[in-house]
Structures are given as C-alpha cells and as structure tokens.
Short mmCIF file of C-alpha atoms and ligand atoms in Angstrom, two decimals:
data_model
loop_
_atom_site.label_atom_id
_atom_site.label_comp_id
_atom_site.label_asym_id
_atom_site.label_seq_id
_atom_site.Cartn_x
_atom_site.Cartn_y
_atom_site.Cartn_z
CA MET A 1 3.28 -11.39 -5.48
CA GLY A 2 1.53 -8.34 -6.95
CA GLU A 3 2.88 -4.76 -7.49
CA LEU A 4 4.28 -3.08 -4.36
CA ASN A 5 4.55 0.56 -3.06
CA TRP A 6 8.07 2.17 -2.99
CA ALA A 7 8.73 0.90 0.62
CA GLY A 8 7.57 -2.63 -0.25
CA ASN A 9 5.37 -2.74 2.94
CA TYR A 10 2.17 -2.60 0.91
CA GLU A 11 0.91 -4.85 -1.96
CA TYR A 12 -1.74 -3.16 -4.17
CA ARG A 13 -4.99 -5.17 -4.29
CA ALA A 14 -6.07 -3.48 -7.62
CA GLN A 15 -6.83 -6.08 -10.30
CA ARG A 16 -4.80 -3.98 -12.81
CA ILE A 17 -2.42 -1.13 -12.93
CA ALA A 18 -2.64 0.74 -16.26
CA ARG A 19 -0.06 3.16 -17.66
CA PRO A 20 -1.73 5.52 -20.03
CA GLY A 21 0.53 7.70 -22.17
CA THR A 22 -1.89 10.40 -23.10
CA ILE A 23 -4.91 12.16 -21.53
CA ASP A 24 -7.27 10.70 -24.02
CA GLU A 25 -6.17 7.04 -22.91
CA LEU A 26 -6.43 8.11 -19.36
CA ARG A 27 -10.05 9.42 -20.08
CA ASP A 28 -11.07 6.07 -21.72
CA LEU A 29 -9.66 4.18 -18.74
CA VAL A 30 -11.35 6.33 -16.09
CA THR A 31 -14.69 6.40 -17.78
CA SER A 32 -14.90 2.67 -18.45
CA ALA A 33 -13.94 1.60 -14.92
CA ARG A 34 -16.54 0.89 -12.15
CA SER A 35 -13.96 1.89 -9.60
CA VAL A 36 -10.56 3.67 -10.13
CA ARG A 37 -7.83 5.66 -8.44
CA ALA A 38 -4.76 7.60 -9.57
CA LEU A 39 -1.43 6.09 -8.58
CA GLY A 40 1.63 8.64 -8.38
CA SER A 41 5.11 7.58 -7.56
CA ARG A 42 4.02 5.03 -4.91
CA HIS A 43 5.61 6.68 -1.98
CA SER A 44 2.77 6.26 0.49
CA PHE A 45 2.95 3.74 3.07
CA ASN A 46 -0.73 2.70 3.39
CA ASP A 47 -3.79 1.83 1.34
CA LEU A 48 -4.53 5.53 0.46
CA ALA A 49 -3.66 5.06 -3.23
CA ASP A 50 -5.25 1.52 -3.69
CA ASP A 51 -8.45 0.43 -5.42
CA ASP A 52 -10.05 -2.93 -5.78
CA GLU A 53 -10.36 -2.59 -9.62
CA LEU A 54 -8.15 -0.17 -11.53
CA LEU A 55 -5.20 2.02 -10.73
CA VAL A 56 -4.07 4.48 -13.35
CA SER A 57 -0.44 5.36 -12.98
CA THR A 58 0.45 8.99 -13.90
CA ALA A 59 4.13 8.28 -14.52
CA GLY A 60 3.70 8.02 -18.31
CA LEU A 61 1.48 11.07 -18.85
CA PRO A 62 2.93 14.20 -20.53
CA ALA A 63 5.17 16.40 -18.36
CA GLY A 64 3.94 19.57 -20.05
CA ILE A 65 6.10 21.96 -17.97
CA ARG A 66 5.27 25.59 -18.88
CA ILE A 67 6.61 28.63 -17.01
CA ASP A 68 4.51 31.78 -17.06
CA GLU A 69 7.14 34.52 -15.99
CA GLU A 70 4.57 37.23 -15.70
CA ALA A 71 2.00 35.25 -13.47
CA ARG A 72 5.05 33.68 -11.62
CA THR A 73 3.59 30.21 -12.03
CA VAL A 74 4.58 26.96 -13.52
CA ALA A 75 2.05 24.47 -14.97
CA VAL A 76 3.21 20.84 -14.69
CA GLY A 77 1.68 17.37 -15.38
CA GLY A 78 0.44 15.74 -12.22
CA GLY A 79 2.76 12.78 -12.55
CA VAL A 80 6.00 14.71 -12.84
CA ARG A 81 8.47 14.23 -10.08
CA TYR A 82 9.66 17.25 -7.98
CA GLY A 83 13.18 16.52 -8.89
CA ASP A 84 12.56 16.85 -12.64
CA LEU A 85 10.49 19.94 -12.14
CA ALA A 86 13.11 21.57 -9.90
CA ARG A 87 15.87 20.93 -12.49
CA GLU A 88 13.80 22.75 -15.30
CA LEU A 89 12.84 25.63 -13.00
CA GLN A 90 16.48 26.10 -11.84
CA GLU A 91 17.59 26.13 -15.41
CA ALA A 92 15.19 28.85 -16.31
CA GLY A 93 16.07 30.83 -13.09
CA TRP A 94 13.05 30.08 -11.03
CA ALA A 95 12.33 28.24 -7.75
CA LEU A 96 9.67 26.58 -5.52
CA HIS A 97 9.46 27.73 -2.00
CA ASN A 98 10.28 24.35 -0.48
CA LEU A 99 10.69 20.68 -1.13
CA ALA A 100 10.06 17.48 0.83
CA SER A 101 13.00 15.37 2.01
CA LEU A 102 12.83 13.21 -1.08
CA PRO A 103 12.65 14.67 -4.71
CA HIS A 104 11.46 11.52 -6.25
CA ILE A 105 7.75 11.99 -5.34
CA SER A 106 5.15 13.12 -7.87
CA VAL A 107 3.66 16.68 -7.70
CA ALA A 108 -0.10 15.51 -7.65
CA GLY A 109 0.60 12.65 -5.27
CA ALA A 110 2.41 15.07 -2.79
CA ILE A 111 -0.19 17.71 -2.87
CA ALA A 112 -2.91 15.18 -2.46
CA THR A 113 -1.52 14.20 0.99
CA ALA A 114 -0.29 17.75 2.16
CA THR A 115 3.35 16.62 1.89
CA HIS A 116 5.61 19.07 3.51
CA GLY A 117 9.24 20.03 4.07
CA SER A 118 10.34 22.20 7.06
CA GLY A 119 10.29 25.83 8.11
CA ASP A 120 8.17 27.94 10.54
CA ARG A 121 7.09 30.24 7.69
CA ASN A 122 6.90 27.56 4.95
CA GLY A 123 3.45 26.30 4.15
CA ASN A 124 3.35 22.68 2.95
CA LEU A 125 3.90 21.86 -0.84
CA ALA A 126 0.05 22.12 -1.43
CA THR A 127 0.11 25.70 -0.35
CA ALA A 128 2.02 26.64 -3.58
CA VAL A 129 -0.91 25.40 -5.74
CA ALA A 130 -2.49 28.23 -7.72
CA GLY A 131 -4.67 26.04 -10.02
CA LEU A 132 -5.67 22.41 -10.79
CA ARG A 133 -6.98 20.54 -13.80
CA ILE A 134 -8.89 17.48 -12.72
CA LEU A 135 -10.20 14.68 -14.94
CA THR A 136 -13.49 13.47 -13.26
CA ALA A 137 -15.16 10.04 -13.33
CA SER A 138 -17.54 11.32 -16.05
CA GLY A 139 -14.50 12.16 -18.37
CA GLU A 140 -15.15 15.94 -17.88
CA THR A 141 -12.15 18.18 -17.24
CA VAL A 142 -12.66 20.66 -14.28
CA GLU A 143 -10.33 23.61 -13.85
CA LEU A 144 -10.10 25.33 -10.57
CA ARG A 145 -8.14 28.40 -9.60
CA ARG A 146 -7.07 29.74 -6.16
CA GLY A 147 -10.20 31.74 -4.89
CA ASP A 148 -12.71 29.55 -6.76
CA GLU A 149 -15.47 28.06 -4.79
CA GLY A 150 -14.25 24.61 -3.53
CA PHE A 151 -10.63 25.19 -4.41
CA ASP A 152 -9.50 25.14 -0.84
CA GLY A 153 -11.16 21.61 -0.54
CA ALA A 154 -9.78 20.38 -3.86
CA VAL A 155 -6.08 20.79 -3.39
CA VAL A 156 -5.38 18.22 -0.61
CA SER A 157 -7.82 15.96 -2.34
CA LEU A 158 -6.57 12.39 -1.20
CA GLY A 159 -7.37 11.36 -4.76
CA ALA A 160 -10.98 11.57 -4.18
CA LEU A 161 -12.19 14.07 -6.76
CA GLY A 162 -10.63 12.61 -9.94
CA VAL A 163 -7.15 12.40 -11.52
CA VAL A 164 -5.20 15.68 -11.34
CA THR A 165 -3.75 15.96 -14.78
CA GLU A 166 -2.15 19.37 -14.35
CA VAL A 167 -1.12 21.49 -11.35
CA THR A 168 -0.10 25.10 -11.43
CA LEU A 169 2.32 26.19 -8.81
CA ASP A 170 3.65 29.51 -7.54
CA ILE A 171 7.30 30.14 -8.31
CA ARG A 172 9.72 32.69 -7.23
CA PRO A 173 13.14 33.86 -8.58
CA THR A 174 15.85 31.20 -7.96
CA PHE A 175 17.82 31.39 -4.81
CA ASP A 176 20.85 29.68 -3.19
CA ALA A 177 20.77 27.93 0.00
CA ARG A 178 23.35 26.16 2.28
CA GLN A 179 22.88 23.58 4.87
CA ARG A 180 24.80 22.65 8.07
CA LEU A 181 24.44 20.03 10.59
CA PHE A 182 24.96 20.43 14.34
CA GLY A 183 25.46 17.35 16.73
CA GLY A 184 24.02 16.86 20.11
CA VAL A 185 21.40 19.47 20.87
CA PRO A 186 20.54 19.39 24.71
CA TRP A 187 16.97 18.32 25.29
CA GLU A 188 16.54 21.22 27.75
CA ALA A 189 17.11 23.56 24.85
CA VAL A 190 14.58 21.72 22.60
CA THR A 191 11.90 21.77 25.34
CA GLY A 192 12.79 25.21 26.86
CA ARG A 193 13.54 27.21 23.65
CA PHE A 194 11.57 25.38 21.01
CA ASP A 195 10.44 28.44 19.10
CA GLU A 196 13.89 30.08 19.00
CA ILE A 197 15.30 26.86 17.57
CA THR A 198 12.77 26.23 14.81
CA SER A 199 12.79 29.85 13.71
CA ALA A 200 16.68 30.05 13.67
CA ALA A 201 16.80 29.21 9.82
CA TYR A 202 14.64 29.11 6.86
CA SER A 203 14.28 25.33 7.54
CA VAL A 204 15.22 23.51 10.71
CA SER A 205 14.92 19.76 11.28
CA LEU A 206 15.80 17.89 14.50
CA PHE A 207 16.80 14.32 14.37
CA THR A 208 16.52 11.91 17.36
CA THR A 209 16.06 8.41 18.41
CA TRP A 210 14.34 9.83 21.57
CA ASP A 211 16.55 7.86 23.98
CA GLU A 212 19.93 9.74 23.51
CA PRO A 213 21.09 12.19 26.41
CA ALA A 214 21.15 14.96 23.84
CA LEU A 215 19.13 14.99 20.58
CA ASP A 216 21.45 13.71 17.88
CA LEU A 217 21.36 16.29 15.11
CA ALA A 218 19.99 19.63 13.98
CA TRP A 219 19.81 20.02 10.20
CA ILE A 220 19.49 23.66 9.14
CA LYS A 221 18.95 25.15 5.70
CA GLU A 222 19.67 28.83 5.38
CA LEU A 223 19.01 31.18 2.36
CA ASP A 224 22.36 32.21 1.02
CA GLY A 225 23.03 35.96 1.41
CA VAL A 226 19.70 36.79 2.99
CA GLU A 227 19.75 35.54 6.55
CA ALA A 228 22.33 36.14 9.20
CA THR A 229 24.26 32.84 9.60
CA VAL A 230 23.72 30.76 12.57
CA GLY A 231 27.08 30.64 14.22
CA ASP A 232 29.24 27.47 14.85
CA ASP A 233 27.14 26.78 17.94
CA PHE A 234 23.44 25.91 17.64
CA PHE A 235 21.89 25.98 21.17
CA GLY A 236 24.85 24.22 22.57
CA ALA A 237 25.46 21.95 19.61
CA PRO A 238 28.74 22.38 17.74
CA ALA A 239 28.74 22.51 13.94
CA LEU A 240 29.75 19.20 12.29
CA THR A 241 32.83 19.39 10.26
CA GLU A 242 32.05 16.19 8.37
CA ALA A 243 28.98 15.50 6.31
CA ARG A 244 26.49 12.98 7.77
CA HIS A 245 23.53 10.95 6.88
CA MET A 246 20.64 11.28 9.37
CA ILE A 247 20.89 7.51 10.08
CA PRO A 248 24.60 7.19 11.11
CA ALA A 249 24.98 3.76 9.35
CA MET A 250 23.77 5.01 6.02
CA ASP A 251 25.83 6.28 3.11
CA VAL A 252 26.26 10.12 3.33
CA ARG A 253 26.60 10.29 -0.53
CA ASN A 254 22.82 9.99 -0.72
CA THR A 255 22.25 13.22 0.99
CA THR A 256 22.48 16.76 -0.54
CA GLN A 257 25.64 18.83 0.01
CA GLN A 258 26.19 20.08 3.47
CA LEU A 259 29.00 21.87 5.40
CA GLY A 260 27.77 25.29 4.43
CA VAL A 261 28.51 25.04 0.84
CA PRO A 262 26.03 27.29 -1.08
CA GLY A 263 24.14 25.86 -3.98
CA PRO A 264 20.84 26.17 -5.83
CA TRP A 265 17.65 25.54 -3.92
CA SER A 266 17.02 22.57 -6.22
CA GLU A 267 20.07 20.85 -4.79
CA ARG A 268 19.72 22.00 -1.15
CA LEU A 269 16.15 21.99 0.06
CA ALA A 270 15.63 18.23 -0.03
CA HIS A 271 17.66 16.05 2.27
CA PHE A 272 18.26 13.47 -0.48
CA ARG A 273 19.84 13.73 -3.89
CA PHE A 274 17.65 13.16 -6.87
CA GLU A 275 20.39 11.18 -8.70
CA PHE A 276 20.24 8.55 -5.98
CA THR A 277 17.56 6.13 -6.75
CA PRO A 278 16.94 3.54 -4.09
CA SER A 279 15.82 0.16 -5.41
CA ASN A 280 13.44 -0.14 -2.46
CA GLY A 281 12.71 1.63 0.86
CA ALA A 282 13.23 -1.02 3.58
CA GLU A 283 11.41 1.28 5.90
CA ILE A 284 8.09 2.31 7.00
CA GLN A 285 7.09 5.98 7.92
CA SER A 286 4.54 7.59 10.23
CA GLU A 287 4.11 11.17 10.98
CA TYR A 288 1.93 13.23 13.31
CA LEU A 289 1.36 16.99 12.82
CA VAL A 290 0.86 18.54 16.21
CA PRO A 291 -0.67 21.96 16.71
CA ARG A 292 2.25 24.16 17.47
CA PRO A 293 0.98 25.19 21.01
CA ARG A 294 1.04 21.43 22.01
CA ALA A 295 4.53 20.69 20.57
CA VAL A 296 6.67 20.60 23.60
CA GLU A 297 3.95 18.45 25.48
CA ALA A 298 3.97 16.07 22.43
CA ILE A 299 7.74 15.97 22.41
CA GLU A 300 7.84 15.01 26.03
CA ALA A 301 5.10 12.44 25.72
CA VAL A 302 7.04 10.66 22.94
CA ARG A 303 10.23 10.91 24.92
CA ALA A 304 8.45 8.95 27.73
CA LEU A 305 7.66 6.30 25.15
CA GLY A 306 11.24 6.09 23.92
CA PRO A 307 12.06 2.59 25.25
CA LEU A 308 8.87 1.22 23.73
CA ILE A 309 9.47 2.60 20.30
CA ALA A 310 13.37 2.10 20.04
CA PRO A 311 13.26 -1.51 18.93
CA VAL A 312 11.51 -0.61 15.69
CA LEU A 313 12.73 2.87 15.13
CA GLN A 314 15.49 3.94 12.78
CA VAL A 315 15.11 7.66 13.34
CA SER A 316 12.69 10.40 14.01
CA GLU A 317 12.64 13.96 12.47
CA ILE A 318 11.00 16.94 14.10
CA ARG A 319 10.13 19.83 11.79
CA THR A 320 7.59 22.62 11.26
CA ALA A 321 5.17 23.89 8.79
CA ALA A 322 2.88 27.03 8.66
CA ALA A 323 -0.75 27.07 8.97
CA ASP A 324 -2.91 27.16 5.76
CA ALA A 325 -6.50 27.29 4.58
CA LEU A 326 -6.71 23.93 2.81
CA TRP A 327 -9.58 21.92 4.30
CA MET A 328 -7.90 18.52 4.41
CA SER A 329 -4.40 19.88 5.16
CA SER A 330 -2.74 18.62 8.34
CA ALA A 331 -1.86 22.26 8.90
CA TYR A 332 -5.46 23.58 8.41
CA GLU A 333 -5.73 26.69 10.49
CA THR A 334 -2.86 25.93 12.69
CA ASP A 335 0.98 26.04 12.64
CA VAL A 336 2.11 22.47 13.20
CA VAL A 337 5.08 20.58 14.36
CA GLY A 338 5.60 17.26 12.56
CA LEU A 339 6.88 14.35 14.69
CA HIS A 340 8.11 11.93 12.09
CA PHE A 341 9.06 8.34 12.50
CA THR A 342 11.19 6.26 10.12
CA TRP A 343 10.70 2.67 11.31
CA LEU A 344 12.26 -0.51 10.41
CA ARG A 345 10.34 -2.34 7.64
CA ASP A 346 8.57 -4.42 10.40
CA GLN A 347 4.79 -3.99 9.76
CA GLU A 348 3.71 -6.13 12.80
CA GLY A 349 6.27 -4.49 15.07
CA VAL A 350 5.33 -0.91 14.08
CA GLU A 351 1.62 -1.62 14.33
CA ALA A 352 2.20 -2.94 17.90
CA VAL A 353 3.68 0.44 19.05
CA LEU A 354 1.43 2.82 17.21
CA PRO A 355 -1.52 2.52 19.61
CA ALA A 356 0.55 3.87 22.43
CA LEU A 357 1.92 6.56 20.26
CA GLU A 358 -1.49 7.58 19.03
CA GLN A 359 -2.99 7.51 22.56
CA ALA A 360 -0.34 10.09 23.49
CA LEU A 361 -0.57 12.33 20.31
CA LEU A 362 -4.14 12.21 18.99
CA PRO A 363 -5.70 13.78 22.09
CA LEU A 364 -3.34 16.71 21.62
CA GLY A 365 -4.98 17.30 18.24
CA ALA A 366 -2.12 15.71 16.27
CA ARG A 367 -3.15 14.93 12.66
CA PRO A 368 -1.59 11.88 11.09
CA HIS A 369 0.12 12.27 7.70
CA TRP A 370 -2.32 11.06 5.13
CA GLY A 371 0.32 9.14 3.17
CA LYS A 372 2.07 7.46 6.15
CA LEU A 373 1.10 4.47 8.35
CA TYR A 374 -1.39 5.20 11.06
CA LEU A 375 -4.07 3.27 12.78
CA ASP A 376 -6.67 5.55 14.48
CA ARG A 377 -8.32 2.62 16.20
CA ASP A 378 -10.64 5.04 18.00
CA GLY A 379 -11.87 6.83 14.92
CA VAL A 380 -10.54 10.25 16.11
CA VAL A 381 -9.08 11.57 12.87
CA PRO A 382 -12.47 12.59 11.36
CA THR A 383 -12.98 14.80 14.36
CA LEU A 384 -9.74 16.67 13.71
CA TYR A 385 -10.96 18.13 10.40
CA PRO A 386 -13.59 20.91 10.88
CA ARG A 387 -14.27 21.03 7.07
CA LEU A 388 -14.65 17.21 6.79
CA GLY A 389 -18.35 17.73 5.98
CA ASP A 390 -17.61 20.15 3.24
CA PHE A 391 -15.03 17.92 1.84
CA ARG A 392 -17.47 15.05 1.77
CA ALA A 393 -20.03 17.22 -0.10
CA LEU A 394 -17.28 18.21 -2.58
CA THR A 395 -16.38 14.53 -3.28
CA GLU A 396 -20.10 13.81 -3.90
CA ARG A 397 -20.33 16.64 -6.35
CA PHE A 398 -17.33 15.58 -8.36
CA ASP A 399 -17.88 11.96 -8.09
CA PRO A 400 -21.54 11.15 -7.45
CA GLU A 401 -21.13 7.51 -8.18
CA ARG A 402 -18.19 7.19 -5.84
CA ARG A 403 -15.94 5.59 -8.31
CA PHE A 404 -12.92 7.13 -6.73
CA ARG A 405 -13.93 6.13 -3.16
CA ASN A 406 -11.65 3.31 -1.99
CA ALA A 407 -11.60 1.53 1.41
CA PHE A 408 -9.38 4.28 2.90
CA LEU A 409 -11.81 7.04 1.95
CA THR A 410 -14.91 4.87 3.06
CA ARG A 411 -13.26 4.66 6.62
CA LEU A 412 -12.78 8.39 6.59
CA LEU A 413 -15.90 9.68 4.81
CA GLY A 414 -18.37 6.80 5.29
C1 LIG B 1 11.43 8.20 1.32
C2 LIG B 1 10.29 8.97 1.53
C3 LIG B 1 10.38 10.27 1.92
C4 LIG B 1 9.25 11.12 2.25
N1 LIG B 1 9.37 12.32 2.55
C5 LIG B 1 8.30 13.06 2.92
C6 LIG B 1 8.53 14.44 3.53
O1 LIG B 1 9.67 15.01 3.53
N2 LIG B 1 7.35 15.11 3.78
C7 LIG B 1 6.18 14.61 3.70
O2 LIG B 1 5.25 15.34 4.03
N3 LIG B 1 6.02 13.33 3.20
C8 LIG B 1 7.03 12.65 2.76
N4 LIG B 1 6.77 11.39 2.30
C9 LIG B 1 5.52 10.98 2.02
C10 LIG B 1 5.04 11.18 0.58
O3 LIG B 1 5.39 12.49 0.22
C11 LIG B 1 3.52 11.02 0.37
O4 LIG B 1 3.14 9.77 0.68
C12 LIG B 1 3.13 11.40 -0.97
O5 LIG B 1 1.63 11.32 -1.13
C13 LIG B 1 3.78 10.47 -2.01
O6 LIG B 1 3.51 10.88 -3.37
P1 LIG B 1 3.21 9.74 -4.51
O7 LIG B 1 3.06 10.47 -5.81
O8 LIG B 1 4.15 8.70 -4.42
O9 LIG B 1 1.77 9.30 -4.11
P2 LIG B 1 1.08 7.88 -4.17
O10 LIG B 1 1.53 7.08 -2.94
O11 LIG B 1 1.26 7.20 -5.49
O12 LIG B 1 -0.36 8.29 -3.93
C14 LIG B 1 -0.76 9.10 -2.74
C15 LIG B 1 -2.22 9.63 -3.03
O13 LIG B 1 -2.11 10.67 -3.98
C16 LIG B 1 -3.16 10.30 -4.89
N5 LIG B 1 -2.59 10.78 -6.27
C17 LIG B 1 -1.46 10.54 -6.81
N6 LIG B 1 -1.50 11.14 -8.07
C18 LIG B 1 -2.59 11.75 -8.14
C19 LIG B 1 -3.19 12.49 -9.28
N7 LIG B 1 -2.57 12.72 -10.37
N8 LIG B 1 -4.40 12.84 -9.13
C20 LIG B 1 -5.23 12.70 -8.06
N9 LIG B 1 -4.62 11.96 -6.99
C21 LIG B 1 -3.37 11.51 -7.03
C22 LIG B 1 -3.28 8.85 -4.85
O14 LIG B 1 -4.70 8.40 -5.34
C23 LIG B 1 -3.21 8.70 -3.40
O15 LIG B 1 -4.40 9.03 -2.70
C24 LIG B 1 7.86 10.58 2.03
C25 LIG B 1 7.72 9.30 1.55
C26 LIG B 1 8.92 8.49 1.22
C27 LIG B 1 8.75 7.09 0.69
#
C-alpha cells in the first residue's frame, strides 16, 4: 500500500513524495517535475492534494516564524502547523483571531482550502492572510500583499498557483477565552432563534446526530473579561458540569479545557489539544457552507434526511463564519453556516448518502468544503463561485504549463 492521508481513506497516487529541507531543494524539485503539487499535513479527505507524478511535502521546510510587532503580523513557513505557531505567538504575547477544531493542520494547507473555525464575526483562517510568498513552476518567487492585484484570488489557492513557502498573518494582542458546553438544545430554539444562538458568544458550535429529540450539545467559546457571560442556561439547555467529547464514546482528555476555566486562546479556540496526536483518523468528513439566509431551511432539510445518514454518521457540527472577499472562499461575499459531518470511515457507505444530502443542500447555494469529501455529480460547484473565471485566468498566469493542475483541479477548471 502507498502513502495515505491522515484519515486513511485516501491513498496518494503520486509516484513519489519528496521531503525537501530547504527552499533551494524545493525549487530544484518543482522545476524538474512535469507535474507537481504541495502536500501539507495530509488532513484533506479527497484527492485535492494529489498528483500523478510528484508531491512535495512542506513538513521539513524552515519554520521561519518572525513576529512584526509594529505591523501586527507574523510571517511563518507554509508547512508550519497552527499548534506550533500558536505556542510561539502566545509566548510572545500575541494571538490569531481564530483556530480550526484541530491545531495539527499546516498553515498553507488550511488557507488553501478556506479552513474555518466558528463565530458569526470571525472570517475563516484565510482572511487573516496579509501576504504570501509563492514558489511557482518556473522556480520564480512571487510575493503578494493584501491589496495587490490578484491577491484575493491567490489566498484560497487550492494549491493551483505554486508552493506557498511563507504566509504573513494578522495578529492581535493575546487574550484569554473560556469554553462551556450545554446539553440538549431544543430544535425549536435552533430553528426559531438561530441568529440569537450563533451570536451569543465569540464562537458557537452545535453538535447533533440530527435524530435526537433535542440537539445534543452547544459548545461555546467566550472571550474572558470582554463579553457578558452566557448564563447557566443556553436557550433551554443547562450548562454541563462535567467535561465531554463531542462524540460521547470518545476520550474527553483529547479536548481542550472546558467548564468555563479561562486560559490562553491557543489552548481554548481549537476543540482538540495539540499534545494529543492521533495515529490515524478512522473517520471521513464532509462539510457544506450554506449562505446564512438559507441556514434554517438547510438544517430542516438535513433533519428530514436524519434516518438516511444515521448509519454512517458519528456526529455533525453546525457553526458559522463571516463573509469575505477571497474568490475561492466558501464564504465569498456571504456569511455562511457550516453543516459539518464526521462520518464513519466507510467510503462506500458515505458516498451512498452524499447524493441525497447534496440534492438537498447544493440548490440552496451551499458550497462544499474544498478539503472534505463531496461528489457534486451534477457539476453544480463551479456555478457557485462567481469569480471562478478570474481564478482560472490567475492559475494560467502563474502556471501556464499547468504543472500544478491535478485531476481535482481539472474537474473544477477544465
Ligand atoms: C481531524 C480534522 C479536523 C478538521 N477540522 C477542520 C475545521 O475545524 N475546519 C475546517 O474548515 N476544516 C477542518 N479540517 C479540514 C482541513 O483543515 C483541510 O482539509 C486543510 O486543507 C488541511 O490542511 P493540510 O495542511 O493537511 O492540507 P493537505 O491535505 O495536505 O492539502 C490540502 C490542499 O492544500 C494545498 N497545500 C498544502 N500546502 C500547501 C503549500 N505550502 N502551498 C500551496 N498549497 C498547499 C495542497 O496542495 C492541497 O491542495 C479538518 C480535517 C481533519 C482531518
């Protein structure tokens, strides 16, 4: 068997995975390949990161973390994991605006797919990007800053422009946060008071298997000392007095500290602890980012499919992200509600339920997460990105010989 992604549901078809330790080695590899892609921390669930010839892993490239206090930015090697970056920032008194659920993912890999956390006013992780350094197929280094022509198309790049060797991210002074869980949110509250629920704290996530009488869990993250605390009742759901994993059977020690204990952002904004390193995922994920005005309709549509999806579902998460201007972002020009599915690692079973789910969600304008499993049998996804043509033109400019265009991108861009 060849090399697998983190979840073990996808085997890379590339003939070779190279692990350069310097930018010069990386340049030699990229310029001598007919076809090549960057490989981050392997947390995607589909063939987006793959190539039929060469994958260059970014894991061994220099971390190069440099904080610019005056500009309030940090420059970081693209292969650095958020957890490592968060530790360094916290030690120096700085913070990022948000994190994804897992801190083990690479910075460049996460922004390439518009990876997000939760929070009505929080843009996805790509919105923190202030600058990019990209090694292109010709071996040239291109620097782009926010405001430059093409920048908004280059951040969520799907790996199509070249290898992102350095990312500059906005930072802010460090802050403390605390998280609490509430059990049993009534469905009527979710569908009737959705905006109040998701705006109740800095970050709100709802966990459900869709078939319970009341939605299983609300997981809120509040900024310590800034926001009024949500009381001990969250729209009819009582605060839990014991810590919990979002999947009841899983070990709670894998999750970040709960029960309202304040702590640095770097140890509260992700759901999972950085110290916990799972050997493999034993799961598959899908996620659909629904334009906010259609959110309740989408939630009701998925509830109606509850019995169909239950046999392959571990848990779902409902969360939000703010609109942005990045051409290939799932939140391009619209606030979104993410309907996320952590499935069993049953590829066939999951692929059997996705068509019904996509028939319910894609017509509402839902954009599938680029790094998670989706099918799009009817070819709807390209129509959901008004700037797709501009993005295609940008990829042609950066990569005229299409050496970074793999099967996934050919399906999307032609
Ligand atoms: C357990 C788990 C939890 C997750 N939680 C979340 C979550 O909370 N929110 C969310 O939105 N997503 C989440 N994801 C999805 C994940 O964030 C994305 O799939 C992300 O792209 C993974 O980053 P990676 O470095 O592993 O990328 P890979 O899978 O290695 O690559 C993904 C894409 O990025 C490109 N890429 C990687 N590095 C570079 C580079 N240096 N230059 C150019 N292109 C590059 C690759 O070519 C490919 O196109 C989760 C995934 C897992 C497994």
